[in-house]
Short mmCIF file of N, CA and C in Angstrom, two decimals:
data_model
loop_
_atom_site.label_atom_id
_atom_site.label_comp_id
_atom_site.label_asym_id
_atom_site.label_seq_id
_atom_site.Cartn_x
_atom_site.Cartn_y
_atom_site.Cartn_z
N MET Z 201 0.65 -1.34 0.03
CA MET Z 201 -0.03 -0.13 0.15
C MET Z 201 0.88 1.34 -0.14
N SER Z 202 0.42 2.18 -0.89
CA SER Z 202 1.20 3.42 -0.85
C SER Z 202 1.11 4.30 0.37
N SER Z 203 2.11 5.23 0.69
CA SER Z 203 2.15 5.88 2.12
C SER Z 203 1.12 6.94 1.93
N SER Z 204 0.56 7.39 0.63
CA SER Z 204 -0.60 8.41 0.68
C SER Z 204 -1.82 7.68 1.26
N ILE Z 205 -2.00 6.19 0.44
CA ILE Z 205 -3.11 5.50 0.85
C ILE Z 205 -3.14 5.25 2.37
N ILE Z 206 -2.07 4.99 2.88
CA ILE Z 206 -1.91 4.66 4.36
C ILE Z 206 -2.29 6.00 5.24
N ASN Z 207 -1.76 7.09 4.87
CA ASN Z 207 -2.08 8.31 5.51
C ASN Z 207 -3.57 8.82 5.40
N ASN Z 208 -4.10 8.34 4.34
CA ASN Z 208 -5.63 8.68 4.30
C ASN Z 208 -6.47 7.92 5.08
N ILE Z 209 -5.89 6.58 5.15
CA ILE Z 209 -6.88 5.64 5.92
C ILE Z 209 -6.61 6.12 7.65
N LYS Z 210 -5.29 6.62 7.76
CA LYS Z 210 -4.94 7.11 9.21
C LYS Z 210 -5.86 8.35 9.51
N TYR Z 211 -5.87 9.27 8.51
CA TYR Z 211 -6.83 10.43 8.76
C TYR Z 211 -8.09 10.13 8.91
N LEU Z 212 -8.75 9.25 8.04
CA LEU Z 212 -10.20 8.96 8.05
C LEU Z 212 -10.40 8.34 9.66
N ASN Z 213 -9.77 7.50 9.97
CA ASN Z 213 -9.87 6.59 11.19
C ASN Z 213 -9.67 7.61 12.50
N GLU Z 214 -8.73 8.53 12.38
CA GLU Z 214 -8.46 9.47 13.59
C GLU Z 214 -9.76 10.56 13.56
N LYS Z 215 -10.40 10.90 12.51
CA LYS Z 215 -11.47 11.58 12.34
C LYS Z 215 -12.74 10.96 12.81
N ALA Z 216 -12.99 9.75 12.64
CA ALA Z 216 -13.90 8.93 13.08
C ALA Z 216 -13.86 8.79 14.52
N VAL Z 217 -12.70 8.36 15.09
CA VAL Z 217 -12.60 8.44 16.80
C VAL Z 217 -12.93 9.66 17.20
N ARG Z 218 -12.41 10.88 16.68
CA ARG Z 218 -12.77 12.11 17.45
C ARG Z 218 -14.43 12.35 17.59
N GLN Z 219 -14.99 11.98 16.08
CA GLN Z 219 -16.22 12.13 16.09
C GLN Z 219 -17.05 11.15 17.16
N LEU Z 220 -16.64 10.10 17.07
CA LEU Z 220 -17.18 8.99 18.16
C LEU Z 220 -17.41 9.38 19.56
N VAL Z 221 -15.94 9.87 19.72
CA VAL Z 221 -15.70 10.17 21.21
C VAL Z 221 -16.63 11.56 21.67
N THR Z 222 -16.77 12.42 20.62
CA THR Z 222 -17.50 13.55 20.84
C THR Z 222 -19.12 13.18 21.11
N ALA Z 223 -19.52 12.24 20.13
CA ALA Z 223 -21.02 11.90 20.32
C ALA Z 223 -21.09 11.14 21.68
N HIS Z 224 -20.08 10.32 22.01
CA HIS Z 224 -20.24 9.56 23.31
C HIS Z 224 -20.20 10.51 24.26
N GLN Z 225 -19.47 11.45 24.39
CA GLN Z 225 -19.48 12.46 25.50
C GLN Z 225 -20.84 13.30 25.77
N GLN Z 226 -21.59 13.14 24.79
CA GLN Z 226 -23.01 13.95 25.13
C GLN Z 226 -23.95 12.81 25.77
N LEU Z 227 -23.69 11.58 25.85
CA LEU Z 227 -24.70 10.74 26.65
C LEU Z 227 -24.41 10.74 28.00
N THR Z 228 -25.66 11.07 28.84
CA THR Z 228 -25.53 11.54 30.10
C THR Z 228 -25.93 10.35 31.18
N ASP Z 229 -26.58 9.45 30.60
CA ASP Z 229 -27.18 8.13 31.29
C ASP Z 229 -25.75 7.19 31.79
N GLU Z 230 -24.80 7.22 31.04
CA GLU Z 230 -23.65 6.57 31.03
C GLU Z 230 -22.29 7.18 30.73
N PRO Z 231 -22.00 8.22 31.52
CA PRO Z 231 -20.93 9.39 31.19
C PRO Z 231 -19.77 8.69 30.97
N LEU Z 232 -19.00 9.17 30.05
CA LEU Z 232 -17.48 8.55 29.57
C LEU Z 232 -16.50 9.06 30.76
N VAL Z 233 -15.86 8.13 31.04
CA VAL Z 233 -14.67 8.26 32.07
C VAL Z 233 -13.33 8.39 31.55
N LEU Z 234 -13.24 7.55 30.49
CA LEU Z 234 -11.91 7.10 29.75
C LEU Z 234 -12.11 6.47 28.41
N VAL Z 235 -11.45 6.73 27.58
CA VAL Z 235 -11.41 6.27 26.20
C VAL Z 235 -9.95 6.07 25.73
N ILE Z 236 -9.60 4.79 25.34
CA ILE Z 236 -8.29 4.26 25.15
C ILE Z 236 -8.27 3.61 23.83
N ARG Z 237 -7.47 4.27 22.74
CA ARG Z 237 -7.51 3.60 21.41
C ARG Z 237 -6.08 2.72 21.56
N TYR Z 238 -6.14 1.67 20.87
CA TYR Z 238 -5.17 0.48 20.93
C TYR Z 238 -5.00 -0.15 19.56
N ASN Z 239 -3.96 -1.05 19.57
CA ASN Z 239 -3.92 -1.93 18.31
C ASN Z 239 -3.85 -1.08 17.01
N PHE Z 240 -2.95 0.01 17.09
CA PHE Z 240 -2.65 0.87 15.87
C PHE Z 240 -2.22 0.06 14.56
N ASP Z 241 -1.47 -0.99 14.73
CA ASP Z 241 -0.85 -1.61 13.80
C ASP Z 241 -1.81 -2.61 12.99
N ASP Z 242 -3.07 -2.55 13.28
CA ASP Z 242 -3.96 -3.63 12.47
C ASP Z 242 -3.83 -3.40 11.05
N PRO Z 243 -3.59 -4.27 10.15
CA PRO Z 243 -3.19 -4.34 8.88
C PRO Z 243 -4.64 -3.99 8.09
N ASN Z 244 -5.62 -4.25 8.48
CA ASN Z 244 -6.92 -4.09 7.98
C ASN Z 244 -7.66 -2.76 8.14
N GLY Z 245 -6.85 -1.62 8.95
CA GLY Z 245 -7.51 -0.51 8.94
C GLY Z 245 -8.49 -0.39 10.07
N ASN Z 246 -8.74 -1.44 10.80
CA ASN Z 246 -9.70 -1.49 12.09
C ASN Z 246 -9.14 -0.69 13.21
N ILE Z 247 -10.29 0.11 13.65
CA ILE Z 247 -10.11 0.98 15.03
C ILE Z 247 -10.44 0.04 16.12
N TYR Z 248 -9.54 -0.12 17.27
CA TYR Z 248 -9.98 -0.63 18.67
C TYR Z 248 -9.87 0.42 19.80
N LEU Z 249 -11.23 0.51 20.34
CA LEU Z 249 -11.41 1.49 21.56
C LEU Z 249 -11.84 0.78 22.61
N LEU Z 250 -11.48 1.05 23.78
CA LEU Z 250 -11.68 0.75 25.13
C LEU Z 250 -12.48 2.08 25.83
N GLU Z 251 -14.02 1.78 25.99
CA GLU Z 251 -14.52 2.87 26.57
C GLU Z 251 -14.81 2.46 27.94
N VAL Z 252 -14.48 3.27 28.88
CA VAL Z 252 -14.97 3.08 30.35
C VAL Z 252 -16.07 4.09 30.65
N LEU Z 253 -17.26 3.63 31.11
CA LEU Z 253 -18.53 4.45 31.27
C LEU Z 253 -18.72 4.32 32.64
N ASP Z 254 -18.91 5.21 33.35
CA ASP Z 254 -19.74 5.36 34.74
C ASP Z 254 -21.15 4.86 34.51
N LYS Z 255 -21.64 4.11 35.46
CA LYS Z 255 -22.92 3.68 35.63
C LYS Z 255 -23.28 2.68 34.18
N PHE Z 256 -22.17 2.03 33.72
CA PHE Z 256 -22.61 0.94 32.67
C PHE Z 256 -23.06 -0.21 33.47
N PRO Z 257 -24.03 -0.78 32.94
CA PRO Z 257 -24.73 -1.96 33.50
C PRO Z 257 -23.67 -3.26 33.64
N GLY Z 258 -24.52 -4.19 34.87
CA GLY Z 258 -23.45 -5.44 34.84
C GLY Z 258 -22.90 -5.32 36.27
N SER Z 259 -22.58 -6.46 36.72
CA SER Z 259 -21.69 -6.82 38.02
C SER Z 259 -20.45 -6.21 37.78
N ASP Z 260 -19.88 -5.79 39.03
CA ASP Z 260 -18.41 -5.40 38.96
C ASP Z 260 -17.43 -6.37 38.40
N ASN Z 261 -17.44 -7.59 38.28
CA ASN Z 261 -16.45 -8.47 38.12
C ASN Z 261 -16.88 -9.02 36.69
N GLU Z 262 -17.85 -8.64 36.01
CA GLU Z 262 -18.48 -9.02 34.81
C GLU Z 262 -17.35 -8.64 33.68
N GLU Z 263 -17.33 -9.50 32.49
CA GLU Z 263 -16.31 -9.24 31.44
C GLU Z 263 -16.76 -7.98 30.67
N LEU Z 264 -15.78 -7.41 30.06
CA LEU Z 264 -16.11 -6.32 29.25
C LEU Z 264 -17.06 -6.70 28.10
N LEU Z 265 -17.91 -5.70 27.77
CA LEU Z 265 -18.68 -6.06 26.26
C LEU Z 265 -17.97 -5.63 25.12
N ALA Z 266 -17.71 -6.65 24.34
CA ALA Z 266 -17.12 -6.33 23.13
C ALA Z 266 -18.07 -6.42 21.94
N THR Z 267 -17.99 -5.48 21.10
CA THR Z 267 -18.85 -5.32 19.98
C THR Z 267 -18.12 -4.66 18.75
N GLN Z 268 -18.63 -5.06 17.62
CA GLN Z 268 -18.01 -4.72 16.39
C GLN Z 268 -18.92 -4.18 15.43
N PHE Z 269 -18.69 -2.78 14.84
CA PHE Z 269 -19.39 -2.24 14.01
C PHE Z 269 -18.56 -2.07 12.58
N GLY Z 270 -19.20 -2.16 11.50
CA GLY Z 270 -18.64 -1.65 10.05
C GLY Z 270 -18.75 -0.60 9.79
N PRO Z 271 -18.29 -0.02 8.74
CA PRO Z 271 -18.43 1.44 8.06
C PRO Z 271 -19.86 1.75 7.74
N SER Z 272 -20.29 2.85 8.06
CA SER Z 272 -21.61 3.20 7.69
C SER Z 272 -21.64 4.81 7.16
N ALA Z 273 -22.63 5.40 6.88
CA ALA Z 273 -22.71 6.74 6.47
C ALA Z 273 -22.38 7.77 7.69
N ASN Z 274 -22.56 7.09 8.94
CA ASN Z 274 -22.24 7.91 10.19
C ASN Z 274 -20.73 7.67 10.72
N LEU Z 275 -20.47 6.61 10.21
CA LEU Z 275 -19.04 6.25 10.66
C LEU Z 275 -18.00 5.83 9.50
N ARG Z 276 -17.25 6.80 9.19
CA ARG Z 276 -16.43 6.52 7.79
C ARG Z 276 -15.30 6.08 8.26
N ILE Z 277 -14.95 4.92 8.24
CA ILE Z 277 -13.93 4.18 8.34
C ILE Z 277 -13.57 3.22 7.44
N VAL Z 278 -12.36 2.72 7.26
CA VAL Z 278 -11.86 1.73 6.08
C VAL Z 278 -12.20 0.18 6.76
N GLY Z 279 -11.78 0.11 7.97
CA GLY Z 279 -11.82 -1.27 8.72
C GLY Z 279 -13.30 -1.45 9.35
N ASP Z 280 -13.12 -2.00 10.65
CA ASP Z 280 -14.20 -2.15 11.46
C ASP Z 280 -13.99 -1.49 12.64
N LEU Z 281 -14.98 -1.10 13.33
CA LEU Z 281 -14.61 -0.56 14.74
C LEU Z 281 -14.96 -1.64 15.74
N HIS Z 282 -14.01 -1.80 16.58
CA HIS Z 282 -13.96 -2.80 17.72
C HIS Z 282 -14.06 -2.13 18.93
N LEU Z 283 -15.19 -2.16 19.69
CA LEU Z 283 -15.54 -1.42 20.93
C LEU Z 283 -15.70 -2.36 22.11
N ALA Z 284 -14.72 -2.09 23.08
CA ALA Z 284 -14.83 -2.70 24.52
C ALA Z 284 -15.40 -1.68 25.24
N LEU Z 285 -16.51 -2.17 25.96
CA LEU Z 285 -17.14 -1.26 26.88
C LEU Z 285 -17.21 -1.88 28.38
N GLY Z 286 -17.05 -1.02 29.24
CA GLY Z 286 -17.13 -1.51 30.74
C GLY Z 286 -17.41 -0.50 31.61
N SER Z 287 -17.66 -0.65 32.96
CA SER Z 287 -17.60 0.15 34.04
C SER Z 287 -16.25 0.36 34.60
N PRO Z 288 -16.02 1.47 35.38
CA PRO Z 288 -14.62 1.34 35.89
C PRO Z 288 -14.32 0.11 36.86
N ALA Z 289 -15.36 -0.43 37.58
CA ALA Z 289 -15.16 -1.61 38.25
C ALA Z 289 -14.91 -2.80 37.39
N GLN Z 290 -15.47 -2.86 36.11
CA GLN Z 290 -15.30 -3.91 35.13
C GLN Z 290 -14.06 -3.95 34.56
N VAL Z 291 -13.51 -2.72 34.33
CA VAL Z 291 -12.17 -2.52 33.64
C VAL Z 291 -11.14 -3.02 34.66
N GLN Z 292 -11.34 -2.62 35.94
CA GLN Z 292 -10.35 -2.96 37.05
C GLN Z 292 -10.22 -4.56 37.03
N ALA Z 293 -11.48 -5.24 37.09
CA ALA Z 293 -11.39 -6.64 36.99
C ALA Z 293 -10.82 -7.24 35.85
N ALA Z 294 -11.08 -6.45 34.68
CA ALA Z 294 -10.32 -7.18 33.69
C ALA Z 294 -8.86 -6.86 33.80
N ALA Z 295 -8.46 -5.81 34.14
CA ALA Z 295 -6.84 -5.58 34.31
C ALA Z 295 -6.46 -6.65 35.43
N LYS Z 296 -7.03 -7.05 36.34
CA LYS Z 296 -6.63 -8.14 37.55
C LYS Z 296 -6.59 -9.36 36.64
N ARG Z 297 -7.35 -9.89 35.82
CA ARG Z 297 -7.57 -11.00 35.22
C ARG Z 297 -6.46 -10.99 33.89
N ARG Z 298 -6.12 -9.65 33.57
CA ARG Z 298 -5.14 -9.71 32.39
C ARG Z 298 -5.97 -10.13 31.29
N ASP Z 299 -7.16 -9.73 31.00
CA ASP Z 299 -7.80 -10.03 29.82
C ASP Z 299 -6.90 -9.54 28.56
N SER Z 300 -7.42 -10.11 27.29
CA SER Z 300 -6.87 -9.82 26.06
C SER Z 300 -6.84 -8.26 25.88
N VAL Z 301 -7.92 -7.54 26.00
CA VAL Z 301 -8.02 -6.11 25.76
C VAL Z 301 -7.20 -5.50 26.63
N VAL Z 302 -7.04 -5.86 27.84
CA VAL Z 302 -6.07 -5.24 28.81
C VAL Z 302 -4.50 -5.37 28.32
N LYS Z 303 -4.37 -6.65 27.80
CA LYS Z 303 -2.98 -6.77 27.32
C LYS Z 303 -2.45 -6.03 26.15
N ALA Z 304 -3.55 -5.99 25.23
CA ALA Z 304 -3.40 -5.10 24.02
C ALA Z 304 -3.28 -3.58 24.37
N VAL Z 305 -4.06 -3.09 25.12
CA VAL Z 305 -3.88 -1.60 25.81
C VAL Z 305 -2.57 -1.45 26.25
N SER Z 306 -2.13 -2.34 27.18
CA SER Z 306 -0.57 -2.15 27.76
C SER Z 306 0.30 -2.10 26.81
N ILE Z 307 0.19 -2.57 25.59
CA ILE Z 307 1.29 -2.45 24.44
C ILE Z 307 1.41 -1.18 23.76
N ASP Z 308 0.16 -0.68 23.42
CA ASP Z 308 0.18 0.58 22.48
C ASP Z 308 -1.15 1.49 22.92
N GLY Z 309 -1.56 1.35 23.96
CA GLY Z 309 -2.81 2.24 24.27
C GLY Z 309 -2.51 3.63 24.27
N GLU Z 310 -3.55 4.44 23.82
CA GLU Z 310 -3.02 5.92 23.91
C GLU Z 310 -4.59 6.37 24.33
N VAL Z 311 -4.58 7.32 25.46
CA VAL Z 311 -5.72 7.89 25.91
C VAL Z 311 -6.06 8.99 25.08
N VAL Z 312 -7.57 8.92 24.38
CA VAL Z 312 -8.12 9.78 23.51
C VAL Z 312 -8.82 10.77 24.16
N PHE Z 313 -9.59 10.25 25.52
CA PHE Z 313 -10.37 10.94 26.29
C PHE Z 313 -10.34 10.55 27.57
N GLU Z 314 -10.18 11.37 28.51
CA GLU Z 314 -10.49 11.37 30.05
C GLU Z 314 -11.31 12.35 30.67
N ASP Z 315 -11.94 12.20 31.70
CA ASP Z 315 -12.79 13.07 32.34
C ASP Z 315 -12.20 13.97 33.38
N GLY Z 316 -10.89 13.70 33.70
CA GLY Z 316 -9.97 14.50 34.47
C GLY Z 316 -10.12 14.00 35.92
N SER Z 317 -10.92 12.97 36.20
CA SER Z 317 -11.11 12.51 37.60
C SER Z 317 -10.17 11.67 38.11
N GLU Z 318 -9.89 11.60 39.44
CA GLU Z 318 -9.12 10.58 39.88
C GLU Z 318 -9.27 9.16 39.41
N GLN Z 319 -10.42 8.83 39.37
CA GLN Z 319 -10.91 7.40 38.82
C GLN Z 319 -10.31 7.12 37.28
N ALA Z 320 -10.16 8.09 36.67
CA ALA Z 320 -9.41 8.02 35.42
C ALA Z 320 -7.95 7.79 35.57
N ASP Z 321 -7.37 8.59 36.66
CA ASP Z 321 -6.00 8.50 36.75
C ASP Z 321 -5.70 7.07 37.37
N GLU Z 322 -6.41 6.51 38.18
CA GLU Z 322 -6.25 5.28 38.67
C GLU Z 322 -6.63 4.14 37.69
N LEU Z 323 -7.39 4.22 36.69
CA LEU Z 323 -7.54 3.14 35.80
C LEU Z 323 -6.49 3.30 34.91
N LYS Z 324 -6.04 4.34 34.54
CA LYS Z 324 -4.78 4.48 33.57
C LYS Z 324 -3.43 3.72 34.34
N ARG Z 325 -3.43 4.00 35.53
CA ARG Z 325 -2.13 3.24 36.19
C ARG Z 325 -2.39 1.72 36.25
N GLU Z 326 -3.70 1.42 36.35
CA GLU Z 326 -4.07 -0.13 36.56
C GLU Z 326 -3.86 -0.56 35.17
N LEU Z 327 -3.88 0.17 34.09
CA LEU Z 327 -3.83 -0.41 32.75
C LEU Z 327 -2.50 -0.21 32.25
N GLY Z 328 -1.53 0.42 33.03
CA GLY Z 328 -0.05 0.67 32.63
C GLY Z 328 0.03 1.62 31.57
N LEU Z 329 -0.73 2.75 31.68
CA LEU Z 329 -0.59 3.83 30.97
C LEU Z 329 0.00 4.99 31.66
N LEU Z 330 0.24 4.98 32.72
CA LEU Z 330 0.89 5.97 33.68
C LEU Z 330 2.22 5.44 33.94
#
């Protein structure tokens, strides 16, 4: 693949991540605490995000909810969006278990949003991002 194509894919994906995070910041029933992008070297142009949401449903030790979306008119990306969702407690439990998402985040995770809370800082520490 030429460098201009790679740069275009990177641009589209970065723009999609910004738009997605901005949209999710507007949700008040499950406020965003932290969003981490990871697995940047995916050869298919896929986007991987871990979203930590306050008041996310489920028990504290429940596994993260993993979902996948393809490109659409509202989400202009080249590959698919792989989204892992969880509450702060669920992410802490995943970190203790060393779930695959946590392992991937620890390799090349990059914070794209944080709410500025102590909770967000603690989660970043537990995920190996501080």
